[in-house]
mmCIF file of C-alpha atoms in Angstrom:
data_model
loop_
_atom_site.group_PDB
_atom_site.id
_atom_site.type_symbol
_atom_site.label_atom_id
_atom_site.label_comp_id
_atom_site.label_asym_id
_atom_site.label_seq_id
_atom_site.Cartn_x
_atom_site.Cartn_y
_atom_site.Cartn_z
ATOM 1 C CA GLN A 469 91.352 77.654 92.175
ATOM 2 C CA LYS A 470 91.688 81.117 90.864
ATOM 3 C CA GLU A 471 94.866 82.926 91.994
ATOM 4 C CA VAL A 472 96.946 86.162 92.058
ATOM 5 C CA GLU A 473 100.495 86.612 92.462
ATOM 6 C CA GLN A 474 102.859 88.869 93.911
ATOM 7 C CA ASN A 475 105.834 89.327 95.505
ATOM 8 C CA SER A 476 105.058 89.851 99.397
ATOM 9 C CA GLY A 477 108.921 91.849 98.999
ATOM 10 C CA PRO A 478 109.799 93.865 101.095
ATOM 11 C CA LEU A 479 110.818 96.123 97.563
ATOM 12 C CA SER A 480 113.389 99.171 98.901
ATOM 13 C CA VAL A 481 114.414 102.209 96.508
ATOM 14 C CA PRO A 482 116.116 104.944 97.146
ATOM 15 C CA GLU A 483 113.539 108.190 96.838
ATOM 16 C CA GLY A 484 114.260 109.322 93.325
ATOM 17 C CA ALA A 485 114.555 106.220 91.939
ATOM 18 C CA ILE A 486 111.339 104.198 89.677
ATOM 19 C CA ALA A 487 109.586 101.323 91.959
ATOM 20 C CA SER A 488 108.800 98.131 89.975
ATOM 21 C CA LEU A 489 105.755 95.910 90.713
ATOM 22 C CA ASN A 490 104.604 93.035 89.409
ATOM 23 C CA CYS A 491 101.560 91.130 89.782
ATOM 24 C CA THR A 492 100.399 87.987 87.959
ATOM 25 C CA TYR A 493 96.612 86.196 87.976
ATOM 26 C CA SER A 494 95.951 82.417 86.936
ATOM 27 C CA ASP A 495 92.503 83.251 85.706
ATOM 28 C CA ARG A 496 92.606 83.915 82.035
ATOM 29 C CA GLY A 497 88.879 85.358 81.737
ATOM 30 C CA SER A 498 89.913 88.228 84.151
ATOM 31 C CA GLN A 499 88.976 91.518 82.209
ATOM 32 C CA SER A 500 89.126 93.720 84.966
ATOM 33 C CA PHE A 501 92.695 94.930 86.453
ATOM 34 C CA PHE A 502 93.466 97.312 89.444
ATOM 35 C CA TRP A 503 96.159 98.253 91.401
ATOM 36 C CA TYR A 504 95.349 99.239 94.922
ATOM 37 C CA ARG A 505 97.470 101.567 97.896
ATOM 38 C CA GLN A 506 97.180 99.880 101.761
ATOM 39 C CA TYR A 507 99.387 101.631 104.506
ATOM 40 C CA SER A 508 99.142 99.478 107.534
ATOM 41 C CA GLY A 509 95.818 99.475 108.946
ATOM 42 C CA LYS A 510 94.279 101.906 106.383
ATOM 43 C CA SER A 511 91.914 100.551 103.837
ATOM 44 C CA PRO A 512 92.490 99.646 100.112
ATOM 45 C CA GLU A 513 92.675 102.692 98.257
ATOM 46 C CA LEU A 514 92.371 102.948 94.654
ATOM 47 C CA ILE A 515 95.559 103.672 92.686
ATOM 48 C CA MET A 516 94.856 103.370 88.852
ATOM 49 C CA SER A 517 92.451 100.254 87.102
ATOM 50 C CA ILE A 518 93.399 99.393 83.677
ATOM 51 C CA TYR A 519 91.344 96.810 80.941
ATOM 52 C CA SER A 520 93.287 96.677 78.090
ATOM 53 C CA ASN A 521 96.716 95.698 76.951
ATOM 54 C CA GLY A 522 99.523 97.959 77.412
ATOM 55 C CA ASP A 523 100.777 101.080 79.240
ATOM 56 C CA LYS A 524 98.981 103.753 80.638
ATOM 57 C CA GLU A 525 99.192 106.676 82.601
ATOM 58 C CA ASP A 526 98.102 108.083 85.808
ATOM 59 C CA GLY A 527 100.853 111.147 86.525
ATOM 60 C CA ARG A 528 104.063 109.135 88.048
ATOM 61 C CA PHE A 529 102.414 106.061 88.218
ATOM 62 C CA THR A 530 102.404 103.683 84.734
ATOM 63 C CA ALA A 531 100.584 100.649 85.032
ATOM 64 C CA GLN A 532 101.226 97.323 82.438
ATOM 65 C CA LEU A 533 98.645 94.713 81.648
ATOM 66 C CA ASN A 534 99.530 91.956 79.116
ATOM 67 C CA LYS A 535 96.771 88.874 78.739
ATOM 68 C CA ALA A 536 98.928 87.064 77.201
ATOM 69 C CA SER A 537 101.311 86.156 79.913
ATOM 70 C CA GLN A 538 98.507 87.374 82.184
ATOM 71 C CA TYR A 539 100.893 90.024 83.977
ATOM 72 C CA VAL A 540 100.491 93.014 85.448
ATOM 73 C CA SER A 541 102.714 95.641 87.003
ATOM 74 C CA LEU A 542 102.856 98.911 87.840
ATOM 75 C CA LEU A 543 105.721 101.537 87.809
ATOM 76 C CA ILE A 544 105.986 104.287 89.989
ATOM 77 C CA ARG A 545 108.139 107.366 89.112
ATOM 78 C CA ASP A 546 110.099 109.531 91.028
ATOM 79 C CA SER A 547 109.532 107.865 94.452
ATOM 80 C CA GLN A 548 108.845 109.541 97.160
ATOM 81 C CA PRO A 549 108.412 108.396 101.641
ATOM 82 C CA SER A 550 104.305 108.725 101.934
ATOM 83 C CA ASP A 551 104.244 106.050 98.475
ATOM 84 C CA SER A 552 105.864 103.390 101.468
ATOM 85 C CA ALA A 553 103.096 101.391 101.994
ATOM 86 C CA THR A 554 101.426 97.724 100.793
ATOM 87 C CA TYR A 555 100.715 97.985 96.711
ATOM 88 C CA LEU A 556 97.526 95.788 96.219
ATOM 89 C CA CYS A 557 97.017 93.830 92.702
ATOM 90 C CA ALA A 558 93.731 93.249 92.441
ATOM 91 C CA VAL A 559 91.163 91.199 89.428
ATOM 92 C CA MET A 560 87.948 91.517 88.648
ATOM 93 C CA ARG A 561 86.363 88.401 86.848
ATOM 94 C CA GLY A 562 83.865 89.946 83.989
ATOM 95 C CA SER A 563 80.659 87.499 84.982
ATOM 96 C CA ASN A 564 81.141 87.818 88.702
ATOM 97 C CA TYR A 565 82.160 91.477 89.757
ATOM 98 C CA LYS A 566 84.581 90.669 92.975
ATOM 99 C CA LEU A 567 88.513 91.574 93.057
ATOM 100 C CA THR A 568 90.545 89.156 93.910
ATOM 101 C CA PHE A 569 93.540 90.271 95.765
ATOM 102 C CA GLY A 570 97.240 89.261 95.994
ATOM 103 C CA LYS A 571 98.562 89.534 98.669
ATOM 104 C CA GLY A 572 100.215 92.729 98.041
ATOM 105 C CA THR A 573 104.631 93.854 97.680
ATOM 106 C CA LEU A 574 105.414 96.379 101.235
ATOM 107 C CA LEU A 575 107.495 98.866 99.275
ATOM 108 C CA THR A 576 109.854 101.075 101.346
ATOM 109 C CA VAL A 577 111.300 104.154 100.233
ATOM 110 C CA ASN A 578 114.516 105.843 101.576
ATOM 111 C CA PRO A 579 115.470 108.939 101.910
ATOM 112 C CA GLU B 575 83.983 112.948 97.172
ATOM 113 C CA PRO B 576 81.335 110.351 97.957
ATOM 114 C CA GLU B 577 82.763 108.078 100.414
ATOM 115 C CA VAL B 578 81.912 104.396 102.418
ATOM 116 C CA THR B 579 81.311 104.890 105.797
ATOM 117 C CA GLN B 580 81.526 101.987 108.279
ATOM 118 C CA THR B 581 80.699 102.423 111.559
ATOM 119 C CA PRO B 582 82.041 100.460 114.074
ATOM 120 C CA SER B 583 85.716 101.693 113.760
ATOM 121 C CA HIS B 584 86.666 98.877 116.139
ATOM 122 C CA GLN B 585 84.524 96.734 117.835
ATOM 123 C CA VAL B 586 85.823 94.274 121.179
ATOM 124 C CA THR B 587 83.585 90.801 121.619
ATOM 125 C CA GLN B 588 83.218 88.148 123.745
ATOM 126 C CA MET B 589 83.236 84.765 122.490
ATOM 127 C CA GLY B 590 79.786 83.740 121.094
ATOM 128 C CA GLN B 591 78.323 86.717 121.187
ATOM 129 C CA GLU B 592 76.906 88.211 117.898
ATOM 130 C CA VAL B 593 77.849 91.182 116.095
ATOM 131 C CA ILE B 594 76.386 93.684 113.539
ATOM 132 C CA LEU B 595 79.216 95.657 111.767
ATOM 133 C CA ARG B 596 77.451 99.347 109.776
ATOM 134 C CA CYS B 597 78.075 100.834 106.605
ATOM 135 C CA VAL B 598 76.589 103.303 103.795
ATOM 136 C CA PRO B 599 77.871 102.654 100.463
ATOM 137 C CA ILE B 600 78.447 105.936 98.013
ATOM 138 C CA SER B 601 74.611 107.863 96.634
ATOM 139 C CA ASN B 602 74.492 106.164 94.044
ATOM 140 C CA HIS B 603 76.475 102.574 94.201
ATOM 141 C CA LEU B 604 74.210 99.687 93.248
ATOM 142 C CA TYR B 605 77.040 96.727 94.129
ATOM 143 C CA PHE B 606 77.684 96.217 97.659
ATOM 144 C CA TYR B 607 79.975 93.922 98.565
ATOM 145 C CA TRP B 608 82.212 92.648 102.020
ATOM 146 C CA TYR B 609 85.993 91.531 102.782
ATOM 147 C CA ARG B 610 87.662 91.495 105.642
ATOM 148 C CA GLN B 611 91.335 90.865 105.635
ATOM 149 C CA ILE B 612 92.628 89.182 109.642
ATOM 150 C CA LEU B 613 96.433 90.369 110.465
ATOM 151 C CA GLY B 614 99.582 89.743 108.110
ATOM 152 C CA GLN B 615 97.336 89.044 105.063
ATOM 153 C CA LYS B 616 95.336 89.233 101.733
ATOM 154 C CA VAL B 617 92.576 90.817 101.541
ATOM 155 C CA GLU B 618 89.342 87.916 101.104
ATOM 156 C CA PHE B 619 86.211 88.126 99.551
ATOM 157 C CA LEU B 620 83.007 87.728 102.156
ATOM 158 C CA VAL B 621 79.803 88.235 99.801
ATOM 159 C CA SER B 622 78.154 91.118 96.446
ATOM 160 C CA PHE B 623 74.692 92.111 97.024
ATOM 161 C CA TYR B 624 72.602 93.104 94.422
ATOM 162 C CA ASN B 625 68.925 94.251 94.000
ATOM 163 C CA ASN B 626 67.914 92.854 97.054
ATOM 164 C CA GLU B 627 69.958 89.686 97.396
ATOM 165 C CA ILE B 628 73.440 87.793 97.420
ATOM 166 C CA SER B 629 74.923 88.108 94.634
ATOM 167 C CA GLU B 630 77.189 85.847 95.033
ATOM 168 C CA LYS B 631 79.552 84.573 98.578
ATOM 169 C CA SER B 632 82.935 83.367 99.441
ATOM 170 C CA GLU B 633 83.741 79.693 101.006
ATOM 171 C CA ILE B 634 84.216 81.923 104.597
ATOM 172 C CA PHE B 635 80.270 83.460 103.710
ATOM 173 C CA ASP B 636 78.825 80.759 106.384
ATOM 174 C CA ASP B 637 75.283 79.982 108.506
ATOM 175 C CA GLN B 638 77.146 82.299 111.142
ATOM 176 C CA PHE B 639 76.921 84.969 108.492
ATOM 177 C CA SER B 640 74.092 87.101 106.908
ATOM 178 C CA VAL B 641 73.071 90.553 104.884
ATOM 179 C CA GLU B 642 71.078 93.090 104.595
ATOM 180 C CA ARG B 643 70.227 96.243 103.392
ATOM 181 C CA PRO B 644 67.111 97.586 105.978
ATOM 182 C CA ASP B 645 66.495 100.989 104.457
ATOM 183 C CA GLY B 646 67.810 103.048 100.954
ATOM 184 C CA SER B 647 71.046 104.090 102.697
ATOM 185 C CA ASN B 648 72.459 100.719 104.974
ATOM 186 C CA PHE B 649 74.320 98.437 104.722
ATOM 187 C CA THR B 650 75.214 95.289 107.456
ATOM 188 C CA LEU B 651 76.904 91.859 108.025
ATOM 189 C CA LYS B 652 75.623 90.016 111.540
ATOM 190 C CA ILE B 653 78.121 88.447 113.205
ATOM 191 C CA ARG B 654 75.745 86.141 114.585
ATOM 192 C CA SER B 655 78.224 83.788 117.118
ATOM 193 C CA THR B 656 81.811 85.070 117.113
ATOM 194 C CA LYS B 657 84.475 82.666 116.776
ATOM 195 C CA LEU B 658 88.197 83.450 117.452
ATOM 196 C CA GLU B 659 89.119 82.957 114.333
ATOM 197 C CA ASP B 660 86.589 86.003 113.397
ATOM 198 C CA SER B 661 89.231 88.665 114.481
ATOM 199 C CA ALA B 662 89.587 91.103 111.354
ATOM 200 C CA MET B 663 89.775 94.413 109.356
ATOM 201 C CA TYR B 664 85.712 94.387 108.153
ATOM 202 C CA PHE B 665 85.812 95.742 104.675
ATOM 203 C CA CYS B 666 82.985 97.495 103.214
ATOM 204 C CA ALA B 667 82.491 98.527 99.361
ATOM 205 C CA SER B 668 80.338 100.073 96.512
ATOM 206 C CA ARG B 669 80.640 99.521 93.051
ATOM 207 C CA GLU B 670 78.799 102.383 90.676
ATOM 208 C CA THR B 671 77.801 99.815 87.366
ATOM 209 C CA ASP B 672 78.445 96.967 86.008
ATOM 210 C CA ARG B 673 80.260 98.006 82.713
ATOM 211 C CA VAL B 674 83.345 96.677 82.775
ATOM 212 C CA GLY B 675 86.034 99.463 80.901
ATOM 213 C CA SER B 676 84.078 102.456 83.003
ATOM 214 C CA SER B 677 85.655 104.467 86.076
ATOM 215 C CA GLY B 678 82.275 103.635 87.304
ATOM 216 C CA ASN B 679 83.021 99.214 87.580
ATOM 217 C CA THR B 680 85.816 100.520 89.955
ATOM 218 C CA ILE B 681 85.509 99.400 93.944
ATOM 219 C CA TYR B 682 85.120 101.448 96.332
ATOM 220 C CA PHE B 683 86.171 101.259 99.888
ATOM 221 C CA GLY B 684 85.444 101.743 103.549
ATOM 222 C CA GLU B 685 87.816 102.556 106.281
ATOM 223 C CA GLY B 686 86.697 99.337 108.005
ATOM 224 C CA SER B 687 86.132 97.578 110.691
ATOM 225 C CA TRP B 688 88.854 96.642 113.256
ATOM 226 C CA LEU B 689 86.276 92.907 114.754
ATOM 227 C CA THR B 690 88.552 91.283 118.096
ATOM 228 C CA VAL B 691 87.256 88.799 118.948
ATOM 229 C CA VAL B 692 88.260 88.070 122.907
#
């Protein structure tokens, strides 16, 4: 069974700190990787996508992918209280195009 | 910005009743999905739909579930005889393209429909 694993947290960081979120996946055929943010009772909102090994930066967010280690991470710099949410890692296998989600990591940024 | 819209936002239904959840995907998108999330659990894939037919379905998507694209804009999920365990948030989602690495490959989610079966 194809799995996506995340530390459920909660991860608590002070305002202004770097938050580091991690994800591992079991399907070596995965080709597309996504980080979504989900506020309580709301829908997943795309933060970043990454397809190639290495880093991808977008504003305060950096996604890192290591396909050999089957590992994806998300760094949030200068964390703000508004970043407090559950962060969902999701992977997509090229052949079937559905997303498989992890359970999510709850991040709390303390003012 | 284009978005996926869903109705109703919340529905309460009696066990055994039929429910139809409605979605309007983003207009130029070609791939459509239903996911669900039971309270406190992860987002789970139900079904994908392309070119007017189901392309994949999960074990959850049994004979009680069906999907339809009745016209050029709507995409519906029907649950024929609801059970208590069908209580969840149901998300419709859509995607423009299947090109890996393209921004069109991103799946966008609607705001969800809370279904409560009593």
